[in-house]
């Protein structure tokens, strides 16, 4: 199957695209875009991969679903377009960056600037129906994004995995901590951020680890 995804990822994931589940997923997604309002736009489904090629990846931040409100999702976990108010979880992420790095609030919530530095902003499910959180779960995306994480974890070394909340921690439980850094914290949502996300210091820890292994730090 010819999937329009960044070339280095196409090479790494080529076996996934030929599996029966991916063919079924592709047909489901085509039908959904033809009959429903789906986020993000079709051309942005693989945006995280376009901005963070396989060989450039240094940090992985795992989300669960794309945002399901108008104009928010654009293919990067936790990120929103310019001009869109910060969703609560993203606001808490910026609050922790401010606390951790003494860095002022950014002008917008578009995290493309992180992705272009090697941060893979990966949702477990890459599409969603408008106003229906979780509507594209258990259709095949999770198997695909498991393969993404598996390939990163086995083929590369010294990646920082930021695992916020039980879902992300379970999804990446198999990662070898002798090869990578796994940072655990509660999810940044308002329901859990003050149980340990605020104060986690992940952004400093990530940069210290990257520099220790001869990699450039992320400008958060």
PDB file of C-alpha atoms in Angstrom:
ATOM      1  CA  UNK A   1       0.000   0.000   0.000  1.00  0.00           C
ATOM      2  CA  UNK A   2       1.327   3.458  -0.901  1.00  0.00           C
ATOM      3  CA  UNK A   3       0.856   5.574   2.223  1.00  0.00           C
ATOM      4  CA  UNK A   4       1.703   9.272   1.994  1.00  0.00           C
ATOM      5  CA  UNK A   5       4.042   9.575   4.954  1.00  0.00           C
ATOM      6  CA  UNK A   6       7.535  11.044   5.344  1.00  0.00           C
ATOM      7  CA  UNK A   7      10.091   8.895   3.484  1.00  0.00           C
ATOM      8  CA  UNK A   8      12.196   7.707   6.430  1.00  0.00           C
ATOM      9  CA  UNK A   9       9.057   6.574   8.266  1.00  0.00           C
ATOM     10  CA  UNK A  10       7.719   4.925   5.115  1.00  0.00           C
ATOM     11  CA  UNK A  11      10.867   2.806   5.020  1.00  0.00           C
ATOM     12  CA  UNK A  12      10.718   1.905   8.724  1.00  0.00           C
ATOM     13  CA  UNK A  13       6.992   1.117   8.740  1.00  0.00           C
ATOM     14  CA  UNK A  14       6.642  -0.497   5.307  1.00  0.00           C
ATOM     15  CA  UNK A  15       5.691  -3.893   6.779  1.00  0.00           C
ATOM     16  CA  UNK A  16       2.805  -2.327   8.730  1.00  0.00           C
ATOM     17  CA  UNK A  17       1.238  -0.897   5.594  1.00  0.00           C
ATOM     18  CA  UNK A  18       0.897  -4.371   4.082  1.00  0.00           C
ATOM     19  CA  UNK A  19      -0.832  -5.946   7.081  1.00  0.00           C
ATOM     20  CA  UNK A  20      -4.575  -6.741   6.947  1.00  0.00           C
ATOM     21  CA  UNK A  21      -5.401  -4.474   9.890  1.00  0.00           C
ATOM     22  CA  UNK A  22      -3.953  -1.455   8.079  1.00  0.00           C
ATOM     23  CA  UNK A  23      -6.004  -2.119   4.954  1.00  0.00           C
ATOM     24  CA  UNK A  24      -9.126  -2.315   7.129  1.00  0.00           C
ATOM     25  CA  UNK A  25      -8.125   0.860   8.964  1.00  0.00           C
ATOM     26  CA  UNK A  26      -7.545   2.680   5.671  1.00  0.00           C
ATOM     27  CA  UNK A  27     -11.008   1.761   4.382  1.00  0.00           C
ATOM     28  CA  UNK A  28     -12.614   2.804   7.666  1.00  0.00           C
ATOM     29  CA  UNK A  29     -10.850   6.175   7.578  1.00  0.00           C
ATOM     30  CA  UNK A  30     -11.812   6.804   3.940  1.00  0.00           C
ATOM     31  CA  UNK A  31     -15.453   6.064   4.743  1.00  0.00           C
ATOM     32  CA  UNK A  32     -15.367   8.317   7.800  1.00  0.00           C
ATOM     33  CA  UNK A  33     -13.915  11.289   5.916  1.00  0.00           C
ATOM     34  CA  UNK A  34     -16.533  10.783   3.185  1.00  0.00           C
ATOM     35  CA  UNK A  35     -19.500  10.737   5.572  1.00  0.00           C
ATOM     36  CA  UNK A  36     -18.508  12.549   8.799  1.00  0.00           C
ATOM     37  CA  UNK A  37     -16.618  15.615  10.008  1.00  0.00           C
ATOM     38  CA  UNK A  38     -13.213  14.233  10.980  1.00  0.00           C
ATOM     39  CA  UNK A  39     -10.204  15.884  12.612  1.00  0.00           C
ATOM     40  CA  UNK A  40      -7.488  16.594  11.685  1.00  0.00           C
ATOM     41  CA  UNK A  41      -7.687  17.351   7.958  1.00  0.00           C
ATOM     42  CA  UNK A  42      -6.753  14.314   5.881  1.00  0.00           C
ATOM     43  CA  UNK A  43      -3.482  15.822   4.718  1.00  0.00           C
ATOM     44  CA  UNK A  44      -2.449  16.379   8.359  1.00  0.00           C
ATOM     45  CA  UNK A  45      -2.995  12.845   9.695  1.00  0.00           C
ATOM     46  CA  UNK A  46       0.738  12.084   9.524  1.00  0.00           C
ATOM     47  CA  UNK A  47       1.899  15.614  10.407  1.00  0.00           C
ATOM     48  CA  UNK A  48       3.900  14.406  13.415  1.00  0.00           C
ATOM     49  CA  UNK A  49       6.001  12.221  11.119  1.00  0.00           C
ATOM     50  CA  UNK A  50       6.442  14.937   8.493  1.00  0.00           C
ATOM     51  CA  UNK A  51       7.997  17.299  11.041  1.00  0.00           C
ATOM     52  CA  UNK A  52      10.035  14.682  12.914  1.00  0.00           C
ATOM     53  CA  UNK A  53      11.710  12.172  10.574  1.00  0.00           C
ATOM     54  CA  UNK A  54      12.745   8.843  12.065  1.00  0.00           C
ATOM     55  CA  UNK A  55      16.456   9.664  12.120  1.00  0.00           C
ATOM     56  CA  UNK A  56      15.858  13.059  13.796  1.00  0.00           C
ATOM     57  CA  UNK A  57      13.691  11.892  16.705  1.00  0.00           C
ATOM     58  CA  UNK A  58      15.031  12.651  20.203  1.00  0.00           C
ATOM     59  CA  UNK A  59      11.913  12.973  22.367  1.00  0.00           C
ATOM     60  CA  UNK A  60       8.503  11.286  22.200  1.00  0.00           C
ATOM     61  CA  UNK A  61       5.417  12.803  23.839  1.00  0.00           C
ATOM     62  CA  UNK A  62       2.433  10.463  23.752  1.00  0.00           C
ATOM     63  CA  UNK A  63      -1.148  11.647  23.612  1.00  0.00           C
ATOM     64  CA  UNK A  64      -4.312   9.601  23.255  1.00  0.00           C
ATOM     65  CA  UNK A  65      -6.759  11.231  20.794  1.00  0.00           C
ATOM     66  CA  UNK A  66      -6.618  14.318  18.580  1.00  0.00           C
ATOM     67  CA  UNK A  67      -8.622  17.278  19.832  1.00  0.00           C
ATOM     68  CA  UNK A  68     -12.220  16.970  18.622  1.00  0.00           C
ATOM     69  CA  UNK A  69     -13.183  20.669  18.548  1.00  0.00           C
ATOM     70  CA  UNK A  70     -13.246  22.872  15.422  1.00  0.00           C
ATOM     71  CA  UNK A  71      -9.863  24.096  14.213  1.00  0.00           C
ATOM     72  CA  UNK A  72      -7.823  22.546  17.024  1.00  0.00           C
ATOM     73  CA  UNK A  73      -6.191  19.313  15.824  1.00  0.00           C
ATOM     74  CA  UNK A  74      -3.473  19.455  13.189  1.00  0.00           C
ATOM     75  CA  UNK A  75      -1.702  16.126  13.626  1.00  0.00           C
ATOM     76  CA  UNK A  76       0.572  16.858  16.600  1.00  0.00           C
ATOM     77  CA  UNK A  77      -0.349  15.627  20.082  1.00  0.00           C
ATOM     78  CA  UNK A  78      -1.328  18.407  22.519  1.00  0.00           C
ATOM     79  CA  UNK A  79      -0.739  21.081  19.840  1.00  0.00           C
ATOM     80  CA  UNK A  80      -3.250  23.571  18.418  1.00  0.00           C
ATOM     81  CA  UNK A  81      -3.048  26.011  15.545  1.00  0.00           C
ATOM     82  CA  UNK A  82      -2.183  29.673  15.990  1.00  0.00           C
ATOM     83  CA  UNK A  83      -5.167  31.700  17.151  1.00  0.00           C
ATOM     84  CA  UNK A  84      -6.807  28.783  18.994  1.00  0.00           C
ATOM     85  CA  UNK A  85      -7.088  29.183  22.785  1.00  0.00           C
ATOM     86  CA  UNK A  86      -4.873  26.831  24.788  1.00  0.00           C
ATOM     87  CA  UNK A  87      -6.781  23.666  25.764  1.00  0.00           C
ATOM     88  CA  UNK A  88      -6.504  22.966  29.515  1.00  0.00           C
ATOM     89  CA  UNK A  89      -3.844  20.231  29.207  1.00  0.00           C
ATOM     90  CA  UNK A  90      -1.663  22.363  26.954  1.00  0.00           C
ATOM     91  CA  UNK A  91      -2.009  25.307  29.327  1.00  0.00           C
ATOM     92  CA  UNK A  92      -0.748  23.105  32.163  1.00  0.00           C
ATOM     93  CA  UNK A  93       2.179  21.956  30.004  1.00  0.00           C
ATOM     94  CA  UNK A  94       3.145  25.581  29.472  1.00  0.00           C
ATOM     95  CA  UNK A  95       2.699  26.298  33.199  1.00  0.00           C
ATOM     96  CA  UNK A  96       5.160  23.500  34.014  1.00  0.00           C
ATOM     97  CA  UNK A  97       7.641  24.776  31.420  1.00  0.00           C
ATOM     98  CA  UNK A  98       7.331  28.219  33.023  1.00  0.00           C
ATOM     99  CA  UNK A  99       7.948  26.721  36.493  1.00  0.00           C
ATOM    100  CA  UNK A 100      10.697  24.328  35.359  1.00  0.00           C
ATOM    101  CA  UNK A 101      12.627  26.592  33.005  1.00  0.00           C
ATOM    102  CA  UNK A 102      11.488  30.067  34.114  1.00  0.00           C
ATOM    103  CA  UNK A 103      10.210  30.574  30.588  1.00  0.00           C
ATOM    104  CA  UNK A 104       7.313  32.878  29.723  1.00  0.00           C
ATOM    105  CA  UNK A 105       4.077  31.690  28.130  1.00  0.00           C
ATOM    106  CA  UNK A 106       4.371  31.314  24.342  1.00  0.00           C
ATOM    107  CA  UNK A 107       2.328  33.438  21.964  1.00  0.00           C
ATOM    108  CA  UNK A 108       0.478  30.411  20.592  1.00  0.00           C
ATOM    109  CA  UNK A 109      -0.059  26.696  21.157  1.00  0.00           C
ATOM    110  CA  UNK A 110       1.379  25.458  17.862  1.00  0.00           C
ATOM    111  CA  UNK A 111       4.053  22.932  18.845  1.00  0.00           C
ATOM    112  CA  UNK A 112       5.456  22.536  15.338  1.00  0.00           C
ATOM    113  CA  UNK A 113       8.494  24.353  16.730  1.00  0.00           C
ATOM    114  CA  UNK A 114       9.096  21.349  19.016  1.00  0.00           C
ATOM    115  CA  UNK A 115       8.471  18.773  16.292  1.00  0.00           C
ATOM    116  CA  UNK A 116      11.000  20.440  13.995  1.00  0.00           C
ATOM    117  CA  UNK A 117      13.641  19.986  16.718  1.00  0.00           C
ATOM    118  CA  UNK A 118      13.073  16.229  17.015  1.00  0.00           C
ATOM    119  CA  UNK A 119      10.054  15.898  19.309  1.00  0.00           C
ATOM    120  CA  UNK A 120       7.619  13.273  17.999  1.00  0.00           C
ATOM    121  CA  UNK A 121       4.197  14.476  19.131  1.00  0.00           C
ATOM    122  CA  UNK A 122       2.364  11.190  18.707  1.00  0.00           C
ATOM    123  CA  UNK A 123      -1.270  10.445  19.467  1.00  0.00           C
ATOM    124  CA  UNK A 124      -2.182   6.781  19.919  1.00  0.00           C
ATOM    125  CA  UNK A 125      -5.177   7.377  17.637  1.00  0.00           C
ATOM    126  CA  UNK A 126      -4.517   9.707  14.716  1.00  0.00           C
ATOM    127  CA  UNK A 127      -8.094  10.685  13.803  1.00  0.00           C
ATOM    128  CA  UNK A 128     -11.388  11.442  15.567  1.00  0.00           C
ATOM    129  CA  UNK A 129     -14.975  12.443  14.752  1.00  0.00           C
ATOM    130  CA  UNK A 130     -15.955  16.020  15.555  1.00  0.00           C
ATOM    131  CA  UNK A 131     -17.240  16.322  19.126  1.00  0.00           C
ATOM    132  CA  UNK A 132     -16.847  12.567  19.736  1.00  0.00           C
ATOM    133  CA  UNK A 133     -13.780  11.844  21.837  1.00  0.00           C
ATOM    134  CA  UNK A 134     -12.473   8.306  21.377  1.00  0.00           C
ATOM    135  CA  UNK A 135     -14.633   7.644  18.326  1.00  0.00           C
ATOM    136  CA  UNK A 136     -11.734   6.195  16.280  1.00  0.00           C
ATOM    137  CA  UNK A 137     -10.224   4.103  19.041  1.00  0.00           C
ATOM    138  CA  UNK A 138      -9.867   0.337  18.529  1.00  0.00           C
ATOM    139  CA  UNK A 139     -10.042   0.633  14.733  1.00  0.00           C
ATOM    140  CA  UNK A 140      -6.367  -0.130  14.101  1.00  0.00           C
ATOM    141  CA  UNK A 141      -4.567   3.093  14.906  1.00  0.00           C
ATOM    142  CA  UNK A 142      -3.296   1.766  18.245  1.00  0.00           C
ATOM    143  CA  UNK A 143      -1.607  -1.192  16.534  1.00  0.00           C
ATOM    144  CA  UNK A 144       0.031   1.189  14.073  1.00  0.00           C
ATOM    145  CA  UNK A 145       1.305   3.589  16.750  1.00  0.00           C
ATOM    146  CA  UNK A 146       2.534   0.650  18.851  1.00  0.00           C
ATOM    147  CA  UNK A 147       4.688  -0.270  15.852  1.00  0.00           C
ATOM    148  CA  UNK A 148       5.986   3.307  15.702  1.00  0.00           C
ATOM    149  CA  UNK A 149       7.071   3.168  19.348  1.00  0.00           C
ATOM    150  CA  UNK A 150       8.493  -0.346  18.953  1.00  0.00           C
ATOM    151  CA  UNK A 151      10.658   0.692  16.005  1.00  0.00           C
ATOM    152  CA  UNK A 152      11.962   3.754  17.800  1.00  0.00           C
ATOM    153  CA  UNK A 153      12.693   1.772  20.961  1.00  0.00           C
ATOM    154  CA  UNK A 154      14.514  -1.081  19.209  1.00  0.00           C
ATOM    155  CA  UNK A 155      16.318   0.713  16.372  1.00  0.00           C
ATOM    156  CA  UNK A 156      17.425   3.849  18.202  1.00  0.00           C
ATOM    157  CA  UNK A 157      19.089   4.763  21.499  1.00  0.00           C
ATOM    158  CA  UNK A 158      18.914   7.657  23.935  1.00  0.00           C
ATOM    159  CA  UNK A 159      15.364   8.778  23.227  1.00  0.00           C
ATOM    160  CA  UNK A 160      13.431  10.558  25.966  1.00  0.00           C
ATOM    161  CA  UNK A 161       9.894   9.196  26.340  1.00  0.00           C
ATOM    162  CA  UNK A 162       7.624  11.599  28.231  1.00  0.00           C
ATOM    163  CA  UNK A 163       4.803   9.401  29.517  1.00  0.00           C
ATOM    164  CA  UNK A 164       2.025  11.466  31.044  1.00  0.00           C
ATOM    165  CA  UNK A 165      -0.841   9.515  32.559  1.00  0.00           C
ATOM    166  CA  UNK A 166      -1.631   5.831  32.868  1.00  0.00           C
ATOM    167  CA  UNK A 167      -2.560   5.367  29.212  1.00  0.00           C
ATOM    168  CA  UNK A 168       0.792   6.588  27.880  1.00  0.00           C
ATOM    169  CA  UNK A 169       2.706   4.681  30.539  1.00  0.00           C
ATOM    170  CA  UNK A 170       0.977   1.431  29.656  1.00  0.00           C
ATOM    171  CA  UNK A 171       1.451   1.960  25.915  1.00  0.00           C
ATOM    172  CA  UNK A 172       5.217   2.360  26.303  1.00  0.00           C
ATOM    173  CA  UNK A 173       5.735  -0.092  29.152  1.00  0.00           C
ATOM    174  CA  UNK A 174       8.022  -2.353  27.090  1.00  0.00           C
ATOM    175  CA  UNK A 175      10.720   0.260  26.407  1.00  0.00           C
ATOM    176  CA  UNK A 176      14.207  -0.736  27.559  1.00  0.00           C
ATOM    177  CA  UNK A 177      15.276   1.788  30.201  1.00  0.00           C
ATOM    178  CA  UNK A 178      18.917   0.865  29.713  1.00  0.00           C
ATOM    179  CA  UNK A 179      18.701   2.360  26.193  1.00  0.00           C
ATOM    180  CA  UNK A 180      16.257   5.230  26.728  1.00  0.00           C
ATOM    181  CA  UNK A 181      14.968   7.640  29.368  1.00  0.00           C
ATOM    182  CA  UNK A 182      11.365   7.125  30.480  1.00  0.00           C
ATOM    183  CA  UNK A 183       9.863  10.046  32.378  1.00  0.00           C
ATOM    184  CA  UNK A 184       6.583   9.307  34.189  1.00  0.00           C
ATOM    185  CA  UNK A 185       4.074  11.837  35.515  1.00  0.00           C
ATOM    186  CA  UNK A 186       0.318  12.227  35.888  1.00  0.00           C
ATOM    187  CA  UNK A 187      -1.510  13.549  32.834  1.00  0.00           C
ATOM    188  CA  UNK A 188      -1.467  17.365  32.462  1.00  0.00           C
ATOM    189  CA  UNK A 189      -5.268  17.557  32.354  1.00  0.00           C
ATOM    190  CA  UNK A 190      -6.916  19.678  35.088  1.00  0.00           C
ATOM    191  CA  UNK A 191      -8.151  16.451  36.711  1.00  0.00           C
ATOM    192  CA  UNK A 192      -4.639  15.231  37.495  1.00  0.00           C
ATOM    193  CA  UNK A 193      -2.035  17.923  36.751  1.00  0.00           C
ATOM    194  CA  UNK A 194      -1.735  18.992  40.397  1.00  0.00           C
ATOM    195  CA  UNK A 195      -1.113  15.423  41.525  1.00  0.00           C
ATOM    196  CA  UNK A 196       2.430  15.569  40.194  1.00  0.00           C
ATOM    197  CA  UNK A 197       2.554  16.853  36.642  1.00  0.00           C
ATOM    198  CA  UNK A 198       3.100  20.381  37.890  1.00  0.00           C
ATOM    199  CA  UNK A 199       6.514  20.040  39.489  1.00  0.00           C
ATOM    200  CA  UNK A 200       7.675  17.004  37.474  1.00  0.00           C
ATOM    201  CA  UNK A 201      10.648  18.819  35.928  1.00  0.00           C
ATOM    202  CA  UNK A 202      10.524  16.729  32.765  1.00  0.00           C
ATOM    203  CA  UNK A 203      11.726  19.457  30.451  1.00  0.00           C
ATOM    204  CA  UNK A 204      14.947  20.055  32.361  1.00  0.00           C
ATOM    205  CA  UNK A 205      15.472  16.302  32.805  1.00  0.00           C
ATOM    206  CA  UNK A 206      15.005  15.693  29.084  1.00  0.00           C
ATOM    207  CA  UNK A 207      17.526  18.344  28.101  1.00  0.00           C
ATOM    208  CA  UNK A 208      20.063  17.177  30.680  1.00  0.00           C
ATOM    209  CA  UNK A 209      19.788  13.622  29.324  1.00  0.00           C
ATOM    210  CA  UNK A 210      20.106  14.718  25.687  1.00  0.00           C
ATOM    211  CA  UNK A 211      23.180  16.835  26.397  1.00  0.00           C
ATOM    212  CA  UNK A 212      24.735  14.023  28.437  1.00  0.00           C
ATOM    213  CA  UNK A 213      24.468  11.806  25.343  1.00  0.00           C
ATOM    214  CA  UNK A 214      25.878  14.374  22.936  1.00  0.00           C
ATOM    215  CA  UNK A 215      22.547  15.555  21.520  1.00  0.00           C
ATOM    216  CA  UNK A 216      21.338  19.109  21.270  1.00  0.00           C
ATOM    217  CA  UNK A 217      18.742  20.123  23.825  1.00  0.00           C
ATOM    218  CA  UNK A 218      15.198  21.117  22.912  1.00  0.00           C
ATOM    219  CA  UNK A 219      14.258  24.791  23.005  1.00  0.00           C
ATOM    220  CA  UNK A 220      10.914  24.400  24.736  1.00  0.00           C
TER     221      UNK A 220
END
